[in-house]
Structures are given as structure tokens and as C-alpha cells.
Amino acid sequence: MKKAFKIIIPVFIVLVVIVTTIIIISVKRNNKEYYMNFEKDYSIIYEELPTMDVSIYSTNPDSSLFNIDKIVSCSLYNLVDRYNIRVNECVDSDNTYELNNRIYYECILNFNLDFSSDGFIPIDNCYMEIIFNTNEKLKVKIGNICFTKATYEDHIKIKKVQSIVNSLGEFTSLTAIAIQIESKEDVKITNIIPISNTISINNQYLLVNENITDIDNSTPCTEIFGENYSCFKSSYESFKQININNKELQLIIPLTYNNKEFVDSLGLIIEYSIDGSNYKQIVNSYKLFSTTDVLYFAYEYELSKI
């Protein structure tokens, strides 16, 4: 009997140690923080200094991410450039997403960049690095950003901007923009440029309507531009001058994707001339549509030690 107890007790101890270890590992895994964001295109128009919002999600609603006092520094960077940014606020939006059986809580970071330029400032394949006062840092890829400074003229008036949104296979994205535009002067539009380094305009299919029509924003682009149209086929046709002389026009602008990118907002630059003098009009970038169909671009990250 004593021999049996001598055998059972060590076995019992080993089992207790194994079970305890499994429980500890399980608890640690459950307490581990994960971060997530959606890569997308950002089209930023600014007046003084560039300001933008970026959403980052955490599995911990009490994460340092939600406390601006715990953020030591923050920057945007790619293989070529790095820009220090000043975080203005961290907003808990109350929005959540579920990914890989984890619930993520949204934090919207609003920040300024300390630079200014009259031209395009693209940051392609851009990452954000956040350093916390816990000697930890977070690196996430946020996508592609293009900044441009606002210019305002009063020769032409943008009366209405409408999005046309289509499915591009695994995701839904902006595929065309309809603009209602008018002028009381003899304006010659010489070019329309998207404020993006990854999106272009397919000049071959650009439509100019004198009769304004209502378009459902989910109308397939093949119905608008023809069955041969594709958002992934570029056109090398140059822009054809559009004349506006004391009238109102509707422009339906088809967008071409260089790669699979998620775009829910896009600013435009309209270049035009009057009596030989050249001008620019900015069509402001704002969120043209909302969707939850973005998990195709969702990526998960973890904190790392400094």
C-alpha cells in the first residue's frame, strides 16, 4: 500500500504542474493584446498643416492606444522618408470589429504633420510607428497617403459630388465619381487629376453630360461606360478639353486601380484656363461611402519592446 502511495503522489504532483502550466499559458494567451487596422488610400487636402485621422483597433479597450498621455512619439514612414507627427487626440469611437475570433475596439488617432508644400506629397506603402511610455512600440501599415495644399477659385462651382461604388471581387470600393459643375465664364477644363499616387482616371471612358441624370451609386460601371470597361485596365488616351460656357455639366469620372486598394474618399484637382491664364480648383476629399466590407485589407499586429 505504501509503495502505491509513493507512486501515486509524484504522478499527482506532475499532473497538477502540467494542468497549472496549461492554465497559465491559456490565461497569458487570452490576456495578450492584439492590434489591427485596415490598409487604404488616404487623399488629404490641407490649408495650413496636413491633418488626418487614422483608425487603429485593439483587443484591449483599456490599451495605451486610447490614452494620449501614454504616447511618447509617433511617426509615419516608408523606405524613403520619415515624418514626425503630433497626435492631437485619441478617440474611442465605440465601434468594434471581429477578426479571428477576437473583438477589436476602434481608436481614431487625429494628428498633424509638420510640413507644407504646394505640390503632391505622396507617402506610398506607409507605416505608422507609435512609441508608448511603457517601453513598447507599435508598428502598423496604414496604406498609401497623398497630400496636397488646397487652392480655391470662384470661376467654377462644384454643385454636387456623387460616388459610384462597385464590387471589385473580394471587396467593394469607389469606382467612379459623378460631378455636377457650372460656370458663368468661358472655362476650358484641361485636366482632372486624382489626389492619389495609386489611382488614375481613365480618360477614354470619361463622360460629359449636358443633361443631368441621377445615377444610383451602386450602378455597375459596365452599364455606365460599356461592357468592355474594367477598373483595372489603364487608358493611355490624353485628356480631351471640356468647355464650359455659362452652363451646367455633369462629369462622370471613371477610376483606374493600379493595384487592389481600398478607396472610400478621393480628392480631385481640376485644371482649367480662362483667356489663356491657368488655374486649379480642388474638389475636396471626404468620405464618399461607408462599408463594413473591408476585412480583406485587415492585418493584425502585436506590441514589441523598445
Coordinates of C-alpha atoms in Angstrom, one line a residue:
M1 CA 0.0 0.0 0.0
K2 CA 2.8 2.4 0.9
K3 CA 4.5 1.6 -2.4
A4 CA 1.3 2.5 -4.2
F5 CA 1.1 5.9 -2.4
K6 CA 4.8 6.5 -3.2
I7 CA 3.9 6.1 -6.9
I8 CA 0.6 8.0 -6.9
I9 CA 1.8 11.1 -5.1
P10 CA 4.6 12.0 -7.6
V11 CA 2.3 11.3 -10.5
F12 CA -0.4 13.5 -9.0
I13 CA 2.2 16.3 -8.5
V14 CA 3.3 16.1 -12.1
L15 CA -0.3 16.2 -13.3
V16 CA -1.0 19.3 -11.1
V17 CA 2.1 21.0 -12.5
I18 CA 1.0 20.2 -16.1
V19 CA -2.6 21.4 -15.6
T20 CA -1.3 24.6 -13.9
T21 CA 1.1 25.3 -16.7
I22 CA -1.6 24.8 -19.3
I23 CA -3.9 27.2 -17.4
I24 CA -1.2 29.9 -17.0
I25 CA -0.4 29.6 -20.8
S26 CA -4.0 29.9 -21.6
V27 CA -4.6 32.9 -19.4
K28 CA -1.5 34.6 -20.9
R29 CA -2.8 34.0 -24.4
N30 CA -6.2 35.3 -23.5
N31 CA -4.6 38.5 -22.0
K32 CA -2.3 39.1 -24.9
E33 CA -3.1 42.3 -26.7
Y34 CA -3.5 42.4 -30.5
Y35 CA -3.9 45.4 -32.8
M36 CA -5.5 45.6 -36.2
N37 CA -6.1 48.2 -38.9
F38 CA -7.3 48.4 -42.5
E39 CA -4.9 49.4 -45.2
K40 CA -6.4 52.0 -47.5
D41 CA -5.7 55.0 -49.7
Y42 CA -5.8 58.4 -48.0
S43 CA -6.4 61.6 -50.1
I44 CA -5.6 64.6 -47.8
I45 CA -6.3 68.2 -48.7
Y46 CA -5.0 70.8 -46.2
E47 CA -4.7 74.6 -45.8
E48 CA -2.1 75.3 -43.2
L49 CA -0.7 72.0 -42.0
P50 CA -1.8 68.5 -43.0
T51 CA -4.3 66.9 -40.6
M52 CA -5.7 63.4 -40.8
D53 CA -7.4 60.6 -38.9
V54 CA -6.3 57.0 -38.8
S55 CA -8.2 54.2 -37.1
I56 CA -6.3 51.5 -35.2
Y57 CA -8.1 48.7 -33.3
S58 CA -7.1 47.0 -30.1
T59 CA -8.4 43.9 -28.3
N60 CA -7.9 45.8 -25.1
P61 CA -10.3 48.7 -24.6
D62 CA -8.0 50.0 -21.9
S63 CA -4.9 49.9 -24.1
S64 CA -2.3 52.7 -24.0
L65 CA -3.5 53.5 -27.5
F66 CA -6.6 55.1 -26.1
N67 CA -4.6 57.4 -23.7
I68 CA -2.8 60.3 -25.4
D69 CA -0.7 60.8 -22.2
K70 CA 0.9 57.4 -22.7
I71 CA 2.1 58.2 -26.3
V72 CA 5.7 59.4 -26.3
S73 CA 6.1 59.9 -30.0
C74 CA 4.6 59.0 -33.3
S75 CA 5.8 59.0 -36.9
L76 CA 4.8 58.0 -40.5
Y77 CA 7.5 56.4 -42.6
N78 CA 8.3 54.2 -45.6
L79 CA 11.6 53.1 -47.2
V80 CA 12.4 56.6 -48.3
D81 CA 11.0 59.2 -45.8
R82 CA 10.0 59.5 -42.2
Y83 CA 7.7 62.3 -40.9
N84 CA 7.2 63.0 -37.2
I85 CA 3.6 63.7 -36.3
R86 CA 1.8 65.3 -33.4
V87 CA -1.1 63.4 -32.0
N88 CA -4.0 65.8 -31.1
E89 CA -6.4 63.3 -29.7
C90 CA -7.2 59.6 -29.3
V91 CA -11.0 59.0 -29.7
D92 CA -12.8 55.8 -28.6
S93 CA -15.4 55.5 -31.3
D94 CA -17.4 52.7 -29.7
N95 CA -17.1 50.8 -33.0
T96 CA -15.9 47.2 -32.9
Y97 CA -14.8 44.5 -35.4
E98 CA -14.4 40.8 -35.1
L99 CA -11.4 39.1 -36.7
N100 CA -10.0 35.6 -36.0
N101 CA -12.4 35.2 -33.1
R102 CA -11.2 38.4 -31.4
I103 CA -13.2 41.5 -30.7
Y104 CA -11.3 44.7 -31.7
Y105 CA -12.2 48.2 -30.3
E106 CA -11.6 51.2 -32.6
C107 CA -9.4 54.1 -31.6
I108 CA -9.3 57.1 -34.0
L109 CA -6.0 59.0 -33.9
N110 CA -6.1 62.6 -35.1
F111 CA -2.8 64.2 -35.8
N112 CA -0.9 66.9 -37.6
L113 CA 2.2 66.7 -39.8
D114 CA 4.8 69.5 -39.6
F115 CA 5.3 70.2 -43.3
S116 CA 3.8 72.1 -46.1
S117 CA 4.2 72.1 -49.9
D118 CA 2.3 73.5 -52.9
G119 CA 2.5 70.2 -54.8
F120 CA 1.8 66.5 -54.2
I121 CA 3.4 64.8 -51.2
P122 CA 2.9 61.1 -51.6
I123 CA 3.9 58.5 -48.9
D124 CA 3.4 55.1 -50.6
N125 CA 3.5 51.9 -48.6
C126 CA 3.3 53.9 -45.4
Y127 CA 3.7 52.6 -41.9
M128 CA 2.9 54.3 -38.6
E129 CA 5.1 53.8 -35.5
I130 CA 3.8 54.7 -32.1
I131 CA 6.1 54.6 -29.0
F132 CA 4.4 54.3 -25.6
N133 CA 5.8 55.2 -22.1
T134 CA 5.7 51.5 -21.3
N135 CA 8.9 51.0 -23.3
E136 CA 6.8 49.4 -26.0
K137 CA 6.1 50.3 -29.6
L138 CA 3.5 49.5 -32.2
K139 CA 4.2 49.4 -36.0
V140 CA 1.2 49.1 -38.4
K141 CA 1.0 49.5 -42.1
I142 CA -1.7 52.1 -43.0
G143 CA -1.6 52.1 -46.8
N144 CA -0.9 55.0 -49.2
I145 CA -1.2 58.7 -48.5
C146 CA -1.2 61.7 -50.8
F147 CA -1.2 65.2 -49.5
T148 CA -1.9 68.4 -51.5
K149 CA -2.4 72.0 -50.4
A150 CA -5.9 73.5 -51.0
T151 CA -6.4 76.2 -53.6
Y152 CA -9.8 78.0 -54.0
E153 CA -11.0 79.9 -57.1
D154 CA -14.5 81.1 -57.9
H155 CA -14.6 80.7 -61.7
I156 CA -16.3 77.3 -61.4
K157 CA -18.8 75.9 -58.9
I158 CA -19.0 72.3 -57.8
K159 CA -22.7 71.8 -57.2
K160 CA -22.8 68.0 -56.4
V161 CA -20.3 65.2 -55.9
Q162 CA -21.7 61.6 -56.0
S163 CA -19.8 58.3 -55.5
I164 CA -20.3 55.2 -57.7
V165 CA -19.3 52.1 -55.8
N166 CA -18.8 48.6 -57.2
S167 CA -17.6 45.2 -56.1
L168 CA -14.0 44.5 -57.2
G169 CA -14.0 40.9 -56.4
E170 CA -13.1 40.4 -52.8
F171 CA -14.0 43.9 -51.7
T172 CA -16.2 46.9 -52.5
S173 CA -14.6 50.3 -53.4
L174 CA -15.0 53.6 -55.1
T175 CA -15.0 53.1 -58.9
A176 CA -16.3 56.4 -60.3
I177 CA -17.2 59.9 -59.3
A178 CA -20.1 62.0 -60.8
I179 CA -19.6 65.8 -60.5
Q180 CA -22.1 68.5 -61.3
I181 CA -20.2 71.6 -62.3
E182 CA -21.2 75.0 -63.6
S183 CA -19.5 78.3 -64.6
K184 CA -20.7 81.7 -65.7
E185 CA -17.5 82.2 -67.7
D186 CA -15.8 80.7 -70.7
V187 CA -13.9 77.9 -68.9
K188 CA -11.7 75.3 -70.6
I189 CA -11.0 72.3 -68.4
T190 CA -7.6 70.9 -69.4
N191 CA -7.1 68.1 -67.0
I192 CA -8.6 66.3 -64.0
I193 CA -6.1 64.7 -61.6
P194 CA -6.9 62.4 -58.6
I195 CA -5.1 63.2 -55.4
S196 CA -3.6 59.8 -55.2
N197 CA -0.4 58.0 -56.3
T198 CA -2.2 54.7 -56.9
I199 CA -5.4 55.8 -58.6
S200 CA -5.7 57.3 -62.1
I201 CA -8.5 58.5 -64.4
N202 CA -9.5 56.5 -67.5
N203 CA -9.8 59.4 -70.0
Q204 CA -11.1 57.0 -72.7
Y205 CA -14.4 56.5 -70.8
L206 CA -14.9 59.9 -69.2
L207 CA -18.4 61.1 -69.8
V208 CA -19.7 64.7 -70.3
N209 CA -23.5 65.1 -70.0
E210 CA -25.3 68.3 -70.7
N211 CA -28.5 66.7 -69.4
I212 CA -28.0 66.0 -65.7
T213 CA -29.0 62.4 -64.8
D214 CA -29.5 60.8 -61.4
I215 CA -27.2 57.7 -61.0
D216 CA -27.7 55.1 -58.4
N217 CA -24.4 54.9 -56.6
S218 CA -24.3 51.1 -57.0
T219 CA -24.9 51.1 -60.7
P220 CA -22.3 48.7 -62.3
C221 CA -19.6 50.6 -64.2
T222 CA -20.1 48.3 -67.2
E223 CA -23.7 49.8 -67.5
I224 CA -22.3 53.3 -67.4
F225 CA -19.2 53.0 -69.5
G226 CA -19.8 49.9 -71.6
E227 CA -19.3 46.2 -71.2
N228 CA -15.6 46.4 -72.1
Y229 CA -14.8 48.7 -69.2
S230 CA -12.6 47.5 -66.4
C231 CA -11.3 49.3 -63.3
F232 CA -8.0 47.5 -63.7
K233 CA -7.4 48.4 -67.3
S234 CA -5.5 51.6 -67.9
S235 CA -6.1 54.0 -70.8
Y236 CA -3.2 56.0 -72.4
E237 CA -5.5 58.5 -74.0
S238 CA -4.8 62.1 -73.2
F239 CA -7.5 64.3 -71.5
K240 CA -9.9 65.9 -74.0
Q241 CA -10.6 69.5 -73.3
I242 CA -14.0 70.2 -71.8
N243 CA -15.6 73.7 -72.5
I244 CA -18.0 75.2 -70.0
N245 CA -19.5 78.5 -71.1
N246 CA -22.3 79.8 -68.9
K247 CA -23.8 76.3 -68.5
E248 CA -24.0 73.3 -66.2
L249 CA -22.5 69.9 -66.9
Q250 CA -22.3 66.5 -65.3
L251 CA -18.9 64.7 -65.5
I252 CA -18.8 61.0 -64.8
I253 CA -15.2 60.2 -64.0
P254 CA -14.0 56.5 -64.2
L255 CA -11.2 55.5 -61.9
T256 CA -8.4 53.0 -62.7
Y257 CA -6.7 51.0 -60.0
N258 CA -3.0 50.2 -60.3
N259 CA -3.4 47.6 -57.6
K260 CA -6.1 46.3 -55.3
E261 CA -6.5 49.2 -52.9
F262 CA -9.5 50.2 -50.7
V263 CA -10.7 53.8 -51.5
D264 CA -13.6 55.4 -49.7
S265 CA -12.6 59.0 -50.3
L266 CA -10.8 60.8 -53.1
G267 CA -9.9 64.4 -53.8
L268 CA -9.6 65.8 -57.3
I269 CA -7.7 68.7 -58.9
I270 CA -9.4 70.3 -61.8
E271 CA -7.0 72.2 -64.0
Y272 CA -8.6 74.8 -66.3
S273 CA -7.9 78.0 -68.3
I274 CA -9.7 81.3 -68.9
D275 CA -8.4 83.6 -71.7
G276 CA -5.0 81.8 -71.6
S277 CA -4.5 82.0 -67.8
N278 CA -4.2 78.8 -65.9
Y279 CA -6.0 77.9 -62.6
K280 CA -6.7 75.0 -60.3
Q281 CA -9.8 74.1 -58.4
I282 CA -9.8 71.4 -55.7
V283 CA -12.7 69.1 -55.2
N284 CA -12.5 68.3 -51.5
S285 CA -11.8 64.8 -50.3
Y286 CA -14.4 63.5 -47.9
K287 CA -15.8 60.1 -47.1
L288 CA -18.0 59.2 -50.1
F289 CA -19.4 56.0 -48.8
S290 CA -19.3 53.6 -45.8
T291 CA -18.9 49.9 -45.8
T292 CA -18.1 47.0 -43.4
D293 CA -16.7 45.1 -46.4
V294 CA -13.0 45.9 -45.6
L295 CA -11.8 42.7 -43.8
Y296 CA -9.9 41.8 -47.0
F297 CA -7.5 44.6 -46.0
A298 CA -7.3 43.8 -42.3
Y299 CA -4.0 43.0 -40.7
E300 CA -3.1 42.1 -37.1
Y301 CA -0.1 43.3 -35.1
E302 CA 1.5 43.0 -31.7
L303 CA 3.4 45.3 -29.5
S304 CA 7.2 44.9 -29.4
K305 CA 9.8 46.0 -26.8
I306 CA 11.9 49.1 -27.5

